[in-house]
Tab-separated table of C-alpha atoms in Angstrom:
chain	number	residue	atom	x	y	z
A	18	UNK	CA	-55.656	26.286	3.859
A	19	UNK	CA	-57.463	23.651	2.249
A	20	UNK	CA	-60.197	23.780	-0.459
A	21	UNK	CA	-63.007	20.488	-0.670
A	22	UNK	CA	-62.904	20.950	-3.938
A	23	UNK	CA	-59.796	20.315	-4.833
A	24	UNK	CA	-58.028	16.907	-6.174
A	25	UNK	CA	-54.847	15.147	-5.539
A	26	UNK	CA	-53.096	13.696	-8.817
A	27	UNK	CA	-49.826	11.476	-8.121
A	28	UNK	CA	-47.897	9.853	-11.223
A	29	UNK	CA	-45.237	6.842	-9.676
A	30	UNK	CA	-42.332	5.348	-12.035
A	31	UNK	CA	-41.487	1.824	-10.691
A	32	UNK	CA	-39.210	-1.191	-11.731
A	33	UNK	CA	-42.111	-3.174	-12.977
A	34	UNK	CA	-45.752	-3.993	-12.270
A	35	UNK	CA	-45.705	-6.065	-8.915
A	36	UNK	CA	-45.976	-3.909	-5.990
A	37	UNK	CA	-44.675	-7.315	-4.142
A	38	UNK	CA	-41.244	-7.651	-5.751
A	39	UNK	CA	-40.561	-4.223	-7.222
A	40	UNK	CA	-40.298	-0.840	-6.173
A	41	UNK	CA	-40.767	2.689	-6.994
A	42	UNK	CA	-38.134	4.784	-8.278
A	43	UNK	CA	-39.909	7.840	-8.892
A	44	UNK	CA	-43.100	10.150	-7.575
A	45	UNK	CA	-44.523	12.967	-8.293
A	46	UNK	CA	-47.430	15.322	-6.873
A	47	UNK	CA	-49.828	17.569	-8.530
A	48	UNK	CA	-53.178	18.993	-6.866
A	49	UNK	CA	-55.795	20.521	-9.006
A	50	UNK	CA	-59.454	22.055	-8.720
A	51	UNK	CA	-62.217	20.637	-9.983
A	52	UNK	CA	-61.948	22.374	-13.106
A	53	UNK	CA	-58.313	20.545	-13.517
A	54	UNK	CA	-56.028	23.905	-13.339
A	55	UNK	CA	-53.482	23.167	-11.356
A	56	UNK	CA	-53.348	24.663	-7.563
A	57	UNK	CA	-49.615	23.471	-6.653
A	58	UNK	CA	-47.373	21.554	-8.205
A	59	UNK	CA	-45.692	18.878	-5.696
A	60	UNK	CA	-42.412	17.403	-5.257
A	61	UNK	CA	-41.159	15.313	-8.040
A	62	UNK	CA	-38.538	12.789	-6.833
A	63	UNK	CA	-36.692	10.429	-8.038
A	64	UNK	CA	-35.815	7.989	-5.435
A	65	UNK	CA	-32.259	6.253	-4.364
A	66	UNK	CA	-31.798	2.562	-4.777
A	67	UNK	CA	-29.736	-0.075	-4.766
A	68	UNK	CA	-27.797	-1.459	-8.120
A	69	UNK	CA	-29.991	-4.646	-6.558
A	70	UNK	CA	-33.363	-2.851	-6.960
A	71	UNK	CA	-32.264	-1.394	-10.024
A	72	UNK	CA	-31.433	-4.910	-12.096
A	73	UNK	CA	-35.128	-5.553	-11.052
A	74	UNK	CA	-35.876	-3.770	-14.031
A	75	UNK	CA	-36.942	-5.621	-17.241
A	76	UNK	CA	-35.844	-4.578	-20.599
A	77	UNK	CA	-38.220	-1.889	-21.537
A	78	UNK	CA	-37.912	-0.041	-18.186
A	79	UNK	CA	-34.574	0.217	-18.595
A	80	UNK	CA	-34.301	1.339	-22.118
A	81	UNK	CA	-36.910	3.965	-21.034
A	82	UNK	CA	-35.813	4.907	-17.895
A	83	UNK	CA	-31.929	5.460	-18.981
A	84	UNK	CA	-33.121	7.760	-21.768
A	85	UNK	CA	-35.114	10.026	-20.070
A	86	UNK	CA	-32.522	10.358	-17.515
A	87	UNK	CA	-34.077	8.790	-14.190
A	88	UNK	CA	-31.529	6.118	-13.636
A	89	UNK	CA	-29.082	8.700	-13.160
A	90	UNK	CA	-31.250	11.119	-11.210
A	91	UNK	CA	-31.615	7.975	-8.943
A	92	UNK	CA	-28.090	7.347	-8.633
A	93	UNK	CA	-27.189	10.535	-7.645
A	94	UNK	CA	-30.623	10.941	-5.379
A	95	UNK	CA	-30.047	10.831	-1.387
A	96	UNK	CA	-33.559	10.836	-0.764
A	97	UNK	CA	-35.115	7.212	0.149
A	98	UNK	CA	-37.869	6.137	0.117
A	99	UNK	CA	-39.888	6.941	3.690
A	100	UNK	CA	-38.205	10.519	3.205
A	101	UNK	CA	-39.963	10.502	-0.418
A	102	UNK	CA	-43.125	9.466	1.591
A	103	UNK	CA	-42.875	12.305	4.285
A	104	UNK	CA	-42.364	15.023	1.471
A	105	UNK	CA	-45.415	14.182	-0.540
A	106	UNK	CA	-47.458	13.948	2.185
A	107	UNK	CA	-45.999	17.413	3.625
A	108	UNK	CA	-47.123	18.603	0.171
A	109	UNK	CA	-50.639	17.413	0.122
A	110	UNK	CA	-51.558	17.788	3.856
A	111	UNK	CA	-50.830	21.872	2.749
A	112	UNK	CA	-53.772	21.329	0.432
A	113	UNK	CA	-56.298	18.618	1.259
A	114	UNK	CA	-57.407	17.113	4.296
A	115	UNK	CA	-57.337	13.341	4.876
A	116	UNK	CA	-59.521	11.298	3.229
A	117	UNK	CA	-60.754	14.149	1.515
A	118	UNK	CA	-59.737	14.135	-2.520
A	119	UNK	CA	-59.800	11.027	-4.473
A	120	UNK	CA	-56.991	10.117	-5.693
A	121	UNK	CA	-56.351	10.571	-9.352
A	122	UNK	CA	-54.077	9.639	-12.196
A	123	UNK	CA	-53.686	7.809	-15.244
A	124	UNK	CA	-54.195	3.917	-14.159
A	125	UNK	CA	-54.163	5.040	-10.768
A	126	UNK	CA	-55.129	1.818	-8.977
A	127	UNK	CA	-51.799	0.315	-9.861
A	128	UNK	CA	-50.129	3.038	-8.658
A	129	UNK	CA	-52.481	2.738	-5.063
A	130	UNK	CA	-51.290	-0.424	-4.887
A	131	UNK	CA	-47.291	0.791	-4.525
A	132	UNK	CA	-48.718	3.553	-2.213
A	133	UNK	CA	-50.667	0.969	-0.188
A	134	UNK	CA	-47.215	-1.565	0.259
A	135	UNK	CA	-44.395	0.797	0.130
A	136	UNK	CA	-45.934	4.368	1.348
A	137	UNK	CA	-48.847	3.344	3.834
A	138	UNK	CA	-49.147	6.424	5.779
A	139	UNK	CA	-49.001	8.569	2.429
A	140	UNK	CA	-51.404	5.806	0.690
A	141	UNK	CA	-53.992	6.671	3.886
A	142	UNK	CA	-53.928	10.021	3.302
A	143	UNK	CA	-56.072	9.925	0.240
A	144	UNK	CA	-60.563	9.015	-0.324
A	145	UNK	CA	-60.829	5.124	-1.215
A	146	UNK	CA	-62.784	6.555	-4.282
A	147	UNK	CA	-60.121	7.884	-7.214
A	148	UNK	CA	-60.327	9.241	-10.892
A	149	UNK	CA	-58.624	6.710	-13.403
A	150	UNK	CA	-58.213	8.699	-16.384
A	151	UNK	CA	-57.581	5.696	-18.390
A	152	UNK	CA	-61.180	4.388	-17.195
A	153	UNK	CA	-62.491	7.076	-19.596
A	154	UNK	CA	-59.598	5.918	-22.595
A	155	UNK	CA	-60.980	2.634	-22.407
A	156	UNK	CA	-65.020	3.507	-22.018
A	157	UNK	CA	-64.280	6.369	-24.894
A	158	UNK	CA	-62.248	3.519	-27.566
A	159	UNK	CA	-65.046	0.994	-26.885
A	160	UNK	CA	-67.994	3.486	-27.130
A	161	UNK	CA	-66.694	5.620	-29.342
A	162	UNK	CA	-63.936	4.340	-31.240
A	163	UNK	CA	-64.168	6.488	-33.939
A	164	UNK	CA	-63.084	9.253	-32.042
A	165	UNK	CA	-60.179	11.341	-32.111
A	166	UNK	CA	-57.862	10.233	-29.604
A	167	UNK	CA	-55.819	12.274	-26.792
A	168	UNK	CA	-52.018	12.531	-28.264
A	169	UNK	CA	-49.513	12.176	-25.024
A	170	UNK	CA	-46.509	13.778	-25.096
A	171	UNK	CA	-44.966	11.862	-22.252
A	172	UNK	CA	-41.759	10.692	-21.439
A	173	UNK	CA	-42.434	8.764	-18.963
A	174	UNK	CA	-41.298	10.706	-16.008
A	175	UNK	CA	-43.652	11.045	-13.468
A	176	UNK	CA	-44.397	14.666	-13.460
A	177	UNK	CA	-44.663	14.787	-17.373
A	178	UNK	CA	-47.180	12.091	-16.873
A	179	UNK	CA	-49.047	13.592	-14.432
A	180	UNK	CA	-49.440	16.898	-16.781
A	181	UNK	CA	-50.183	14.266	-19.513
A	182	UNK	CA	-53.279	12.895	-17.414
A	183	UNK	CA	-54.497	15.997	-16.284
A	184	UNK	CA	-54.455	17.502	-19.918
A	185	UNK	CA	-56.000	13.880	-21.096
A	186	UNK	CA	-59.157	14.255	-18.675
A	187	UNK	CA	-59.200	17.891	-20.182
A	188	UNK	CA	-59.968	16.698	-23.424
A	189	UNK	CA	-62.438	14.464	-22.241
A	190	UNK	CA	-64.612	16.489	-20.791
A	191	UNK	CA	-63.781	19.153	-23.540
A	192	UNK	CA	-64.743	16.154	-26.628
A	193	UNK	CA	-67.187	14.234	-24.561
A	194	UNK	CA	-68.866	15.465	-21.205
A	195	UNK	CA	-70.367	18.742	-23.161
């Protein structure tokens, strides 16, 4: 059954910023209602690759992503990357019809751009329109920048990231969109 209402939230962990040369390592799926309590929470997966893909990594990804435990998860992971593809989609064709939700997340456009060059059919799923919660971060520091800020407790795995987003765009609308 699916609700109109309702919006699709995806975090992705990659091994750097260009959709081009890297790749993502990690995804995770989270649909909420418009009210931002969560509805289902997806598949969180940490993808296999290559030792290859892996060195693509700079410095700070892998410090992070060897201390929160995703380089092993990936190492041990059988699940590729079209397989990845075919279970988040699974998850959010349960929930929301295509072209239906916007697609939303913390700097989500960078993360549409993986979808759009390594998971196309999972990428076309979603509204062109999405919900950056980091639009609001920025438009909140320069309009407001005495304000308290939102205190993430991430650690950078995609499913804690996702929570983090959805709790962020909480306190927005709690501190600002009275």
């Amino acid at each position: 059954m699916t609700n109109t209402n309702l919006l699709a939230w995806i975090d992705l962990e990659m091994t750097g910023l260009n959709p081009e040369k890297h790749h993502i390592i990690e995804i995770a799926c989270l649909v909420t209602d418009s009210d931002l309590n969560v509805v289902a929470e997806g598949p969180e997966i940490a993808i296999s690759q290559t030792d290859d893909v892996l060195d693509l990594m700079n410095e700070w990804n892998i410090r992070q992503h060897n201390s929160s435990g995703l380089v092993e998860k990936i190492r041990s992971s059988d699940i590729g990357l079209k397989e990845a593809e075919q279970q988040s989609l699974n998850f959010f064709q349960k929930h929301i019809k295509q072209h239906q939700s916007p697609l939303c997340g913390s700097s989500v456009s960078h993360d549409r751009r993986f979808l759009i060059k390594h998971m196309p059919k999972l990428a076309n799923h979603f509204h062109y329109r999405h919900i950056d919660v980091s639009s609001f971060k920025e438009i909140i520091k320069r309009w407001s920048p005495d304000a308290e800020e939102f205190k993430k407790e991430s650690s950078h795995r995609a499913m804690d990231d996702i929570k983090d987003s959805v709790n962020e765009l909480k306190f927005y609308r709690e501190n600002f969109f009275k």
